[in-house]
Coordinates of C-alpha atoms in Angstrom, one line a residue:
X1 CA 25.8 3.5 -31.3
X2 CA 26.3 4.7 -27.7
X3 CA 24.2 2.8 -25.2
X4 CA 21.7 4.7 -23.1
X5 CA 22.3 3.7 -19.5
X6 CA 19.6 3.8 -16.9
X7 CA 20.4 4.3 -13.2
X8 CA 18.4 4.6 -9.9
X9 CA 19.1 7.5 -7.6
X10 CA 21.1 5.3 -5.3
X11 CA 23.2 4.0 -8.2
X12 CA 23.9 7.6 -9.4
X13 CA 25.0 8.6 -5.9
X14 CA 27.3 5.6 -5.8
X15 CA 28.8 6.6 -9.2
X16 CA 29.3 10.2 -7.9
X17 CA 31.1 8.9 -4.8
X18 CA 33.2 6.4 -6.8
X19 CA 34.4 9.2 -9.0
X20 CA 35.2 11.3 -6.0
X21 CA 37.4 8.4 -4.7
X22 CA 39.4 8.5 -7.9
X23 CA 40.1 12.2 -7.3
X24 CA 37.3 13.9 -9.2
X25 CA 35.9 16.5 -6.8
X26 CA 32.3 17.6 -6.4
X27 CA 33.3 21.0 -7.6
X28 CA 34.7 19.5 -10.8
X29 CA 31.5 17.5 -11.4
X30 CA 29.5 20.6 -10.8
X31 CA 31.6 22.6 -13.2
X32 CA 31.2 20.1 -16.0
X33 CA 27.5 19.8 -15.3
X34 CA 27.2 23.6 -15.5
X35 CA 28.9 23.7 -18.8
X36 CA 26.7 21.0 -20.2
X37 CA 23.5 22.8 -18.9
X38 CA 24.6 26.0 -20.6
X39 CA 25.2 24.2 -23.9
X40 CA 21.7 22.5 -23.6
X41 CA 20.1 25.9 -22.9
X42 CA 21.7 27.5 -26.0
X43 CA 20.6 24.5 -28.1
X44 CA 17.0 24.5 -26.8
X45 CA 16.2 28.2 -26.1
X46 CA 13.3 29.4 -28.3
X47 CA 14.8 32.9 -28.7
X48 CA 17.4 35.2 -27.4
X49 CA 16.4 36.5 -24.0
X50 CA 16.8 36.2 -20.3
X51 CA 17.4 32.7 -18.8
X52 CA 15.9 32.3 -15.4
X53 CA 17.4 29.5 -13.3
X54 CA 15.5 28.2 -10.3
X55 CA 18.1 26.8 -7.9
X56 CA 17.2 24.4 -5.1
X57 CA 19.0 23.6 -1.9
X58 CA 21.3 20.7 -3.1
X59 CA 23.8 20.0 -5.8
X60 CA 21.2 20.3 -8.5
X61 CA 21.0 24.0 -7.5
X62 CA 24.7 24.2 -7.5
X63 CA 24.7 22.9 -11.1
X64 CA 22.4 25.8 -11.8
X65 CA 24.8 28.4 -10.4
X66 CA 27.6 26.9 -12.5
X67 CA 25.4 27.0 -15.6
X68 CA 24.7 30.7 -14.9
X69 CA 28.4 31.4 -15.0
X70 CA 28.9 29.6 -18.3
X71 CA 25.8 31.3 -19.8
X72 CA 27.2 34.7 -18.8
X73 CA 30.4 33.8 -20.6
X74 CA 28.3 33.6 -23.7
X75 CA 26.9 37.0 -22.8
X76 CA 23.3 35.8 -22.2
X77 CA 21.3 37.6 -19.6
X78 CA 20.8 35.3 -16.6
X79 CA 18.9 35.5 -13.3
X80 CA 19.3 32.8 -10.6
X81 CA 16.4 32.6 -8.2
X82 CA 17.7 30.7 -5.2
X83 CA 15.2 28.9 -3.0
X84 CA 17.7 28.7 -0.2
X85 CA 19.4 31.6 1.6
X86 CA 22.8 32.3 -0.1
X87 CA 24.4 32.3 3.3
X88 CA 23.4 28.7 3.9
X89 CA 24.8 27.3 0.6
X90 CA 27.7 24.8 0.8
X91 CA 31.2 26.0 0.1
X92 CA 31.3 24.5 -3.4
X93 CA 27.9 26.0 -4.4
X94 CA 28.8 29.3 -2.8
X95 CA 31.9 29.4 -5.0
X96 CA 29.8 29.1 -8.2
X97 CA 27.2 31.6 -6.9
X98 CA 30.0 34.1 -6.4
X99 CA 31.5 33.3 -9.9
X100 CA 28.1 33.7 -11.5
X101 CA 27.5 37.0 -9.7
X102 CA 30.9 38.3 -10.7
X103 CA 30.2 37.3 -14.3
X104 CA 27.1 39.5 -14.3
X105 CA 24.3 37.1 -13.4
X106 CA 21.6 38.5 -11.2
X107 CA 21.2 36.5 -8.0
X108 CA 17.9 36.7 -6.1
X109 CA 16.5 34.9 -3.1
X110 CA 13.0 33.5 -2.9
X111 CA 13.3 31.7 0.4
X112 CA 9.9 32.3 2.0
X113 CA 6.2 32.5 1.0
X114 CA 6.5 36.3 1.0
X115 CA 9.5 36.2 -1.4
X116 CA 7.7 34.2 -4.1
X117 CA 6.6 37.5 -5.7
X118 CA 10.3 37.8 -6.6
X119 CA 10.1 34.6 -8.5
X120 CA 7.0 35.8 -10.3
X121 CA 8.7 39.0 -11.4
X122 CA 11.5 37.1 -13.1
X123 CA 9.4 34.4 -14.6
X124 CA 7.5 37.0 -16.7
X125 CA 10.8 38.3 -18.1
X126 CA 12.2 34.9 -19.0
X127 CA 12.5 33.4 -22.4
X128 CA 13.5 30.1 -20.9
X129 CA 13.3 28.7 -17.3
X130 CA 15.9 26.2 -16.1
X131 CA 14.6 23.9 -13.3
X132 CA 17.4 23.1 -10.9
X133 CA 15.2 22.6 -7.9
X134 CA 15.8 19.0 -6.8
X135 CA 16.9 16.6 -9.5
X136 CA 17.2 13.0 -8.3
X137 CA 17.6 14.0 -4.7
X138 CA 13.9 14.4 -4.0
X139 CA 12.6 11.6 -1.7
X140 CA 9.3 13.1 -0.4
X141 CA 6.3 14.9 -1.9
X142 CA 6.6 18.6 -2.9
X143 CA 4.5 20.7 -0.6
X144 CA 4.2 24.3 0.7
X145 CA 6.5 26.8 -0.9
X146 CA 8.2 24.2 -3.2
X147 CA 4.9 23.0 -4.6
X148 CA 3.9 26.6 -5.2
X149 CA 7.2 27.2 -7.1
X150 CA 6.5 24.2 -9.3
X151 CA 3.0 25.4 -10.0
X152 CA 4.2 28.9 -10.8
X153 CA 6.8 27.5 -13.3
X154 CA 4.0 25.5 -15.0
X155 CA 1.7 28.4 -15.4
X156 CA 4.4 30.8 -16.6
X157 CA 4.0 29.6 -20.2
X158 CA 7.7 29.6 -20.7
X159 CA 9.9 26.9 -22.2
X160 CA 11.3 24.8 -19.3
X161 CA 14.5 22.8 -19.2
X162 CA 14.8 20.5 -16.2
X163 CA 18.2 19.4 -15.1
X164 CA 18.6 15.7 -14.4
X165 CA 14.9 15.1 -13.9
X166 CA 11.8 17.3 -13.7
X167 CA 11.5 18.4 -10.0
X168 CA 8.7 16.5 -8.3
X169 CA 9.2 13.3 -10.3
X170 CA 10.5 10.3 -8.3
X171 CA 13.8 9.3 -10.0
X172 CA 13.2 5.6 -9.4
X173 CA 9.5 5.1 -10.3
X174 CA 8.5 8.1 -12.4
X175 CA 5.6 8.8 -10.0
X176 CA 4.6 12.5 -9.3
X177 CA 5.5 13.4 -5.7
X178 CA 2.8 15.8 -4.7
X179 CA 3.3 17.9 -7.8
X180 CA 6.0 18.3 -10.5
X181 CA 7.5 20.7 -13.0
X182 CA 6.2 20.1 -16.5
X183 CA 9.4 20.2 -18.6
X184 CA 9.7 20.8 -22.3
X185 CA 13.3 19.4 -22.2
X186 CA 15.2 17.3 -19.7
X187 CA 19.0 17.0 -19.6
X188 CA 20.0 13.9 -17.7
X189 CA 23.3 14.1 -15.8
X190 CA 25.7 11.3 -16.6
X191 CA 22.9 8.8 -17.3
X192 CA 19.2 8.6 -17.7
X193 CA 17.1 7.7 -14.7
X194 CA 14.2 5.3 -14.4
X195 CA 11.9 8.2 -13.7
X196 CA 12.4 9.5 -17.2
X197 CA 10.7 6.5 -18.6
X198 CA 8.2 5.1 -16.1
X199 CA 4.7 6.0 -15.1
X200 CA 4.0 9.8 -15.3
X201 CA 7.7 10.6 -15.6
X202 CA 7.7 10.4 -19.3
X203 CA 4.8 12.8 -19.6
X204 CA 6.7 15.4 -17.4
X205 CA 10.1 14.9 -19.1
X206 CA 9.4 16.5 -22.4
X207 CA 12.1 15.8 -24.9
X208 CA 14.9 13.7 -23.2
X209 CA 18.3 15.0 -24.3
X210 CA 21.4 13.0 -24.5
X211 CA 22.9 12.5 -21.1
X212 CA 25.5 15.1 -20.1
X213 CA 29.0 13.7 -19.9
X214 CA 30.5 15.1 -16.7
X215 CA 33.5 12.9 -16.6
X216 CA 32.1 9.9 -14.8
X217 CA 33.6 6.9 -16.6
X218 CA 31.2 4.4 -18.3
X219 CA 32.9 1.6 -16.4
X220 CA 31.9 3.4 -13.2
X221 CA 28.3 3.7 -14.4
X222 CA 28.3 0.0 -15.1
X223 CA 29.8 -0.8 -11.7
X224 CA 27.1 1.2 -10.0
X225 CA 24.5 -1.3 -11.2
X226 CA 25.8 -4.0 -8.8
X227 CA 27.9 -2.1 -6.3
X228 CA 25.5 0.6 -5.2
X229 CA 23.9 -1.4 -2.3
X230 CA 24.0 -4.6 -0.3
X231 CA 20.7 -6.6 -0.7
X232 CA 21.3 -8.2 2.8
X233 CA 21.4 -4.7 4.4
X234 CA 18.8 -3.0 2.2
X235 CA 15.9 -5.0 1.0
X236 CA 14.7 -2.1 -1.2
X237 CA 18.0 -1.9 -3.2
X238 CA 17.9 -2.5 -6.9
X239 CA 21.0 -4.3 -8.1
X240 CA 21.2 -5.4 -11.7
X241 CA 23.8 -6.6 -14.1
X242 CA 22.8 -3.9 -16.6
X243 CA 19.9 -1.6 -17.5
X244 CA 19.8 0.2 -20.8
X245 CA 17.5 1.4 -23.5
X246 CA 16.8 -0.5 -26.7
X247 CA 17.9 1.3 -29.8
X248 CA 17.8 1.0 -33.6
X249 CA 21.1 -0.9 -33.6
X250 CA 19.3 -3.9 -32.0
X251 CA 17.0 -4.1 -35.1
X252 CA 19.8 -3.9 -37.5
X253 CA 21.6 -6.8 -35.8
X254 CA 18.4 -8.8 -35.6
X255 CA 17.5 -8.5 -39.3
X256 CA 20.6 -8.4 -41.5
X257 CA 20.3 -8.8 -45.3
X258 CA 19.0 -12.2 -46.2
X259 CA 21.3 -14.6 -48.1
X260 CA 20.3 -15.2 -51.7
X261 CA 20.6 -19.0 -51.0
X262 CA 18.2 -19.0 -48.0
X263 CA 14.9 -20.8 -48.1
X264 CA 11.9 -21.1 -45.7
X265 CA 13.7 -23.7 -43.6
X266 CA 16.4 -21.2 -43.0
X267 CA 14.1 -19.1 -40.8
X268 CA 12.5 -21.6 -38.5
X269 CA 9.2 -23.2 -37.9
X270 CA 7.0 -21.7 -35.1
X271 CA 4.2 -23.8 -33.6
X272 CA 1.5 -21.9 -31.8
X273 CA -0.8 -23.6 -29.3
X274 CA -4.0 -21.6 -28.8
X275 CA -7.6 -21.0 -29.7
X276 CA -10.8 -22.0 -28.1
X277 CA -14.5 -21.4 -28.6
X278 CA -15.0 -17.6 -29.1
X279 CA -11.3 -17.0 -29.2
X280 CA -10.2 -18.3 -32.6
X281 CA -8.5 -15.1 -33.8
X282 CA -5.7 -15.0 -31.2
X283 CA -3.6 -17.9 -32.5
X284 CA -4.1 -16.7 -36.1
X285 CA -2.7 -13.3 -35.2
X286 CA 0.2 -14.9 -33.4
X287 CA 0.9 -16.8 -36.7
X288 CA 0.8 -13.6 -38.7
X289 CA 3.2 -12.1 -36.1
X290 CA 5.6 -14.9 -36.6
X291 CA 5.6 -14.5 -40.4
X292 CA 5.9 -10.7 -40.0
X293 CA 9.0 -11.1 -37.9
X294 CA 10.5 -13.4 -40.6
X295 CA 9.7 -17.0 -39.7
X296 CA 9.8 -19.4 -42.6
X297 CA 6.8 -21.5 -41.4
X298 CA 4.1 -21.2 -38.8
X299 CA 1.6 -23.8 -37.6
X300 CA -1.3 -23.6 -35.2
X301 CA -2.3 -26.4 -32.9
X302 CA -5.9 -25.9 -31.6
X303 CA -8.6 -27.8 -29.9
X304 CA -10.5 -30.2 -32.2
X305 CA -13.8 -28.3 -31.7
X306 CA -12.4 -25.1 -33.3
X307 CA -10.1 -26.7 -35.8
X308 CA -12.5 -26.2 -38.8
X309 CA -13.1 -22.6 -37.9
X310 CA -9.4 -21.7 -37.7
X311 CA -8.3 -23.9 -40.6
X312 CA -10.9 -22.3 -42.9
X313 CA -9.7 -18.8 -42.0
X314 CA -6.0 -19.4 -42.9
X315 CA -4.1 -19.6 -46.1
X316 CA -0.5 -19.1 -44.9
X317 CA -0.6 -20.5 -41.4
X318 CA -1.0 -24.3 -41.2
X319 CA -3.6 -25.6 -38.7
X320 CA -3.7 -28.9 -36.9
X321 CA -6.3 -30.4 -34.5
X322 CA -4.9 -31.0 -31.1
X323 CA -5.6 -34.7 -31.3
X324 CA -3.4 -35.3 -34.3
X325 CA -0.7 -32.6 -34.2
X326 CA 2.9 -33.8 -34.6
X327 CA 4.8 -30.7 -33.4
X328 CA 7.9 -32.4 -32.0
X329 CA 10.2 -31.1 -34.9
X330 CA 9.2 -27.5 -34.1
X331 CA 12.0 -24.9 -33.8
X332 CA 10.0 -22.9 -31.2
X333 CA 6.7 -23.0 -29.4
X334 CA 4.2 -20.2 -28.6
X335 CA 1.7 -21.3 -26.0
X336 CA -1.5 -19.6 -24.9
X337 CA -3.1 -17.1 -27.3
X338 CA -6.9 -17.5 -27.0
X339 CA -6.3 -20.9 -25.3
X340 CA -8.9 -20.7 -22.5
X341 CA -8.2 -22.1 -19.0
X342 CA -8.8 -25.8 -19.4
X343 CA -5.5 -26.8 -20.9
X344 CA -3.6 -27.6 -17.7
X345 CA -2.6 -31.1 -18.7
X346 CA -1.3 -30.2 -22.2
X347 CA 0.6 -27.2 -20.7
X348 CA 2.2 -29.4 -18.1
X349 CA 3.4 -31.7 -20.9
X350 CA 4.6 -28.8 -23.1
X351 CA 6.7 -27.4 -20.2
X352 CA 8.8 -30.6 -20.5
X353 CA 9.5 -29.9 -24.2
X354 CA 13.1 -29.3 -25.3
X355 CA 12.1 -26.5 -27.7
X356 CA 12.5 -22.8 -26.8
X357 CA 9.1 -21.4 -26.0
X358 CA 7.0 -18.3 -25.4
X359 CA 4.3 -18.5 -22.8
X360 CA 1.6 -16.0 -23.3
X361 CA -2.0 -15.0 -22.4
X362 CA -4.1 -17.8 -21.1
X363 CA -1.2 -20.1 -20.5
X364 CA 0.2 -17.5 -18.0
X365 CA -3.2 -17.5 -16.2
X366 CA -3.1 -21.3 -16.0
X367 CA 0.4 -21.1 -14.5
X368 CA -0.6 -18.4 -12.0
X369 CA -3.4 -20.7 -10.7
X370 CA -1.2 -23.8 -10.2
X371 CA 1.7 -24.0 -7.8
X372 CA 2.8 -27.2 -9.5
X373 CA 3.0 -25.5 -12.9
X374 CA 4.8 -22.6 -11.4
X375 CA 7.5 -24.9 -10.1
X376 CA 7.7 -26.7 -13.4
X377 CA 8.1 -23.4 -15.3
X378 CA 10.9 -22.3 -12.9
X379 CA 12.6 -25.7 -13.3
X380 CA 12.8 -25.5 -17.1
X381 CA 16.4 -25.4 -18.4
X382 CA 15.5 -24.6 -22.0
X383 CA 15.0 -21.1 -23.3
X384 CA 11.7 -19.7 -22.0
X385 CA 10.1 -16.3 -22.4
X386 CA 6.9 -15.2 -20.6
X387 CA 5.0 -12.2 -21.9
X388 CA 2.6 -10.9 -19.2
X389 CA 0.7 -7.7 -19.3
X390 CA 0.3 -6.0 -15.9
X391 CA -2.8 -8.0 -14.9
X392 CA -1.1 -11.3 -15.7
X393 CA 2.1 -10.2 -13.9
X394 CA 0.0 -9.4 -10.8
X395 CA -1.5 -12.9 -10.8
X396 CA 1.9 -14.5 -11.3
X397 CA 3.3 -12.6 -8.3
X398 CA 0.2 -12.5 -6.2
X399 CA 0.1 -8.7 -6.3
X400 CA -2.3 -6.1 -7.3
X401 CA -2.1 -4.4 -10.7
X402 CA -1.4 -1.1 -8.8
X403 CA 1.6 -2.7 -7.1
X404 CA 2.9 -4.0 -10.4
X405 CA 2.6 -0.6 -12.1
X406 CA 3.9 1.4 -9.2
X407 CA 7.5 0.0 -9.8
X408 CA 7.7 -1.9 -13.0
X409 CA 11.4 -2.4 -12.8
X410 CA 11.1 -4.3 -9.5
X411 CA 8.2 -6.2 -10.9
X412 CA 10.2 -7.6 -13.8
X413 CA 13.1 -8.5 -11.5
X414 CA 10.7 -10.3 -9.3
X415 CA 9.3 -12.3 -12.2
X416 CA 12.7 -13.2 -13.7
X417 CA 13.9 -14.3 -10.2
X418 CA 10.8 -16.3 -9.3
X419 CA 10.4 -18.1 -12.7
X420 CA 14.1 -18.2 -13.7
X421 CA 13.3 -17.2 -17.3
X422 CA 13.2 -14.2 -19.6
X423 CA 10.3 -11.8 -19.2
X424 CA 8.7 -9.3 -21.5
X425 CA 6.6 -7.1 -19.2
X426 CA 4.2 -5.5 -21.6
X427 CA 2.7 -2.0 -21.2
X428 CA 3.8 1.6 -21.7
X429 CA 7.6 1.3 -22.0
X430 CA 7.7 -2.5 -22.2
X431 CA 10.6 -4.0 -20.2
X432 CA 12.6 -7.1 -21.1
X433 CA 14.4 -8.9 -18.3
X434 CA 16.7 -11.9 -18.0
X435 CA 17.6 -14.3 -15.2
X436 CA 21.1 -12.8 -15.3
X437 CA 19.6 -9.4 -14.2
X438 CA 19.9 -7.6 -17.5
X439 CA 17.0 -5.2 -18.1
X440 CA 16.2 -3.5 -21.4
X441 CA 13.6 -0.8 -21.8
X442 CA 11.7 -0.4 -25.0
X443 CA 11.1 3.3 -25.7
X444 CA 9.0 2.7 -28.8
X445 CA 5.2 2.4 -29.1
X446 CA 2.1 4.3 -28.4
X447 CA -1.5 4.0 -27.1
X448 CA -2.5 2.7 -30.6
X449 CA -1.3 -0.7 -29.4
X450 CA -4.1 -0.8 -26.8
X451 CA -6.2 -2.9 -29.1
X452 CA -7.2 -6.6 -28.9
X453 CA -4.8 -8.9 -30.6
X454 CA -1.7 -6.7 -30.6
X455 CA -0.1 -8.8 -27.8
X456 CA -0.8 -12.0 -29.9
X457 CA 1.1 -10.5 -32.8
X458 CA 4.0 -9.8 -30.4
X459 CA 4.0 -13.3 -29.0
X460 CA 4.3 -14.7 -32.6
X461 CA 7.1 -12.3 -33.3
X462 CA 9.1 -13.4 -30.3
X463 CA 8.5 -17.0 -31.2
X464 CA 10.0 -16.3 -34.6
X465 CA 13.1 -14.9 -33.0
X466 CA 13.5 -18.0 -30.9
X467 CA 13.2 -20.2 -34.0
X468 CA 16.0 -18.5 -35.9
X469 CA 18.8 -21.0 -35.5
X470 CA 20.9 -19.2 -38.1
X471 CA 21.2 -16.2 -35.8
X472 CA 23.6 -17.8 -33.3
X473 CA 26.0 -14.9 -33.6
X474 CA 23.5 -12.5 -32.2
X475 CA 22.5 -12.3 -28.6
X476 CA 19.2 -13.8 -27.8
X477 CA 18.4 -10.8 -25.6
X478 CA 19.0 -8.6 -28.6
X479 CA 16.7 -10.7 -30.8
X480 CA 13.9 -10.5 -28.2
X481 CA 14.4 -6.8 -27.6
X482 CA 14.4 -6.2 -31.3
X483 CA 11.1 -7.9 -31.7
X484 CA 9.6 -5.8 -28.9
X485 CA 11.0 -2.6 -30.5
X486 CA 9.9 -3.4 -34.0
X487 CA 6.4 -4.1 -32.7
X488 CA 6.4 -0.8 -30.9
X489 CA 7.6 1.1 -33.9
X490 CA 5.0 -0.5 -36.1
X491 CA 2.4 0.3 -33.5
X492 CA 3.4 3.9 -33.5
X493 CA 3.0 4.2 -37.3
X494 CA -0.2 5.5 -38.9
X495 CA -2.9 3.9 -41.1
X496 CA -3.7 0.9 -39.0
X497 CA -6.2 0.1 -36.2
X498 CA -6.6 -3.7 -36.3
X499 CA -4.0 -6.2 -35.1
X500 CA -3.9 -8.0 -38.5
X501 CA -3.0 -4.6 -40.0
X502 CA -0.3 -4.2 -37.4
X503 CA 1.3 -7.5 -38.5
X504 CA 1.5 -6.1 -42.0
X505 CA 3.2 -3.0 -40.7
X506 CA 5.7 -5.1 -38.9
X507 CA 6.5 -7.1 -42.0
X508 CA 6.9 -4.0 -44.1
X509 CA 9.4 -2.5 -41.6
X510 CA 11.3 -5.7 -41.1
X511 CA 11.7 -6.1 -44.9
X512 CA 12.9 -2.5 -45.2
X513 CA 15.6 -3.3 -42.6
X514 CA 16.7 -6.5 -44.3
X515 CA 16.8 -4.9 -47.8
X516 CA 18.2 -1.4 -47.1
X517 CA 19.8 -1.7 -43.6
X518 CA 17.7 1.2 -42.4
X519 CA 15.2 1.5 -39.6
X520 CA 12.1 3.6 -40.2

């Protein structure tokens, strides 16, 4: 399955320039982009009719002129409304404007407030509008005439295809810059951008199409992740080893068909440290999550004062009082669900354990409040995964939640760097990051997961993945990402609203993958 790459605007510029250095001209890239846009228009157009292309001042507008030429080759009626005087276009763009015109496309200018009536006249005649205003090149808020154009597109009640990214959306953060075009479809050029996935960007993207192949080699895309900037010269640069989207292939790798000769010991024993007065459900949900993801055994270690409550509520998950628990043969630890904030001493001891561990919920808040524990976490050499939601991430980094959410990709890089561990930054489009600077974006899930206990289920699921010693042939990052993806897919399914029911959905989907090799 082809990987879906994610680039920043700077990385995309670098890839364009690197291709140019190999002899691929801007005109060639524009030509290929135009052909890809035309194909996407034909695929997505609701009915035969006039295509109105809104062309901005940069190369995104040039791609629109090239698309007009290729659409005219298919004998579709096309109008290009240029937001820049034709006389001011670059030579490459002017070449395609001339070719489009010669092929029969109507070229009109709407370069001032008084000319916007021209735009309105063509919008009412359109069966589809193609947004080629800015793409990833926008670095400041839309205002004045450009904001008015975006508003007019949005109220035109026409199907809209945005090229590369909906104009007005920041390509790096997904934030709306003053205003933005509401796309029904978006065609990424060469690779997806962070703005397609993050913040408001996903709401404005519509259906994200497969990235157009314009001849930039995948090796060049991968090089762009690290070669696009110099951290010593640009403190805001974003250099990674890789950034890509989790897909169904991860789940198939993570849950192959079970051997007929396997037994409960084959799938690991997860020990969960959690629970406190008033919060006895969280570790139980983590235990259900571990079983749902395929663990063979799950045990809870809880404070003595709540042991009876938790033990009485469980049939499948074993429960041990904290004063008498012998967990040292555990295959993986999950620490924190419902734990309260008075377990500093035990957490300090657990951080010295040799087992792989998931640190979640209250354990993260304990770490955030202690410089000593932060240093101890960062010094661990064993496999460690932390699973903060935005509030916990803010406390771990001494930021505000708004700062965390403003640029989630930089937040997860800051967490992996500061604590030298794997991070699952929960929320809409959960991110998985590694100390080696690999980032995976989970596209699955919905607002149904915004319910108490869903994060506890996920913590148990990740713990189960860490306990699976029989899966040495599969990358640990794939296993963790697969857990996040399966949790998201189950959360997006119907007929559940409680976290315990979510665990059952996870189990059903996981068993379907193992038995049939298919992902629902």
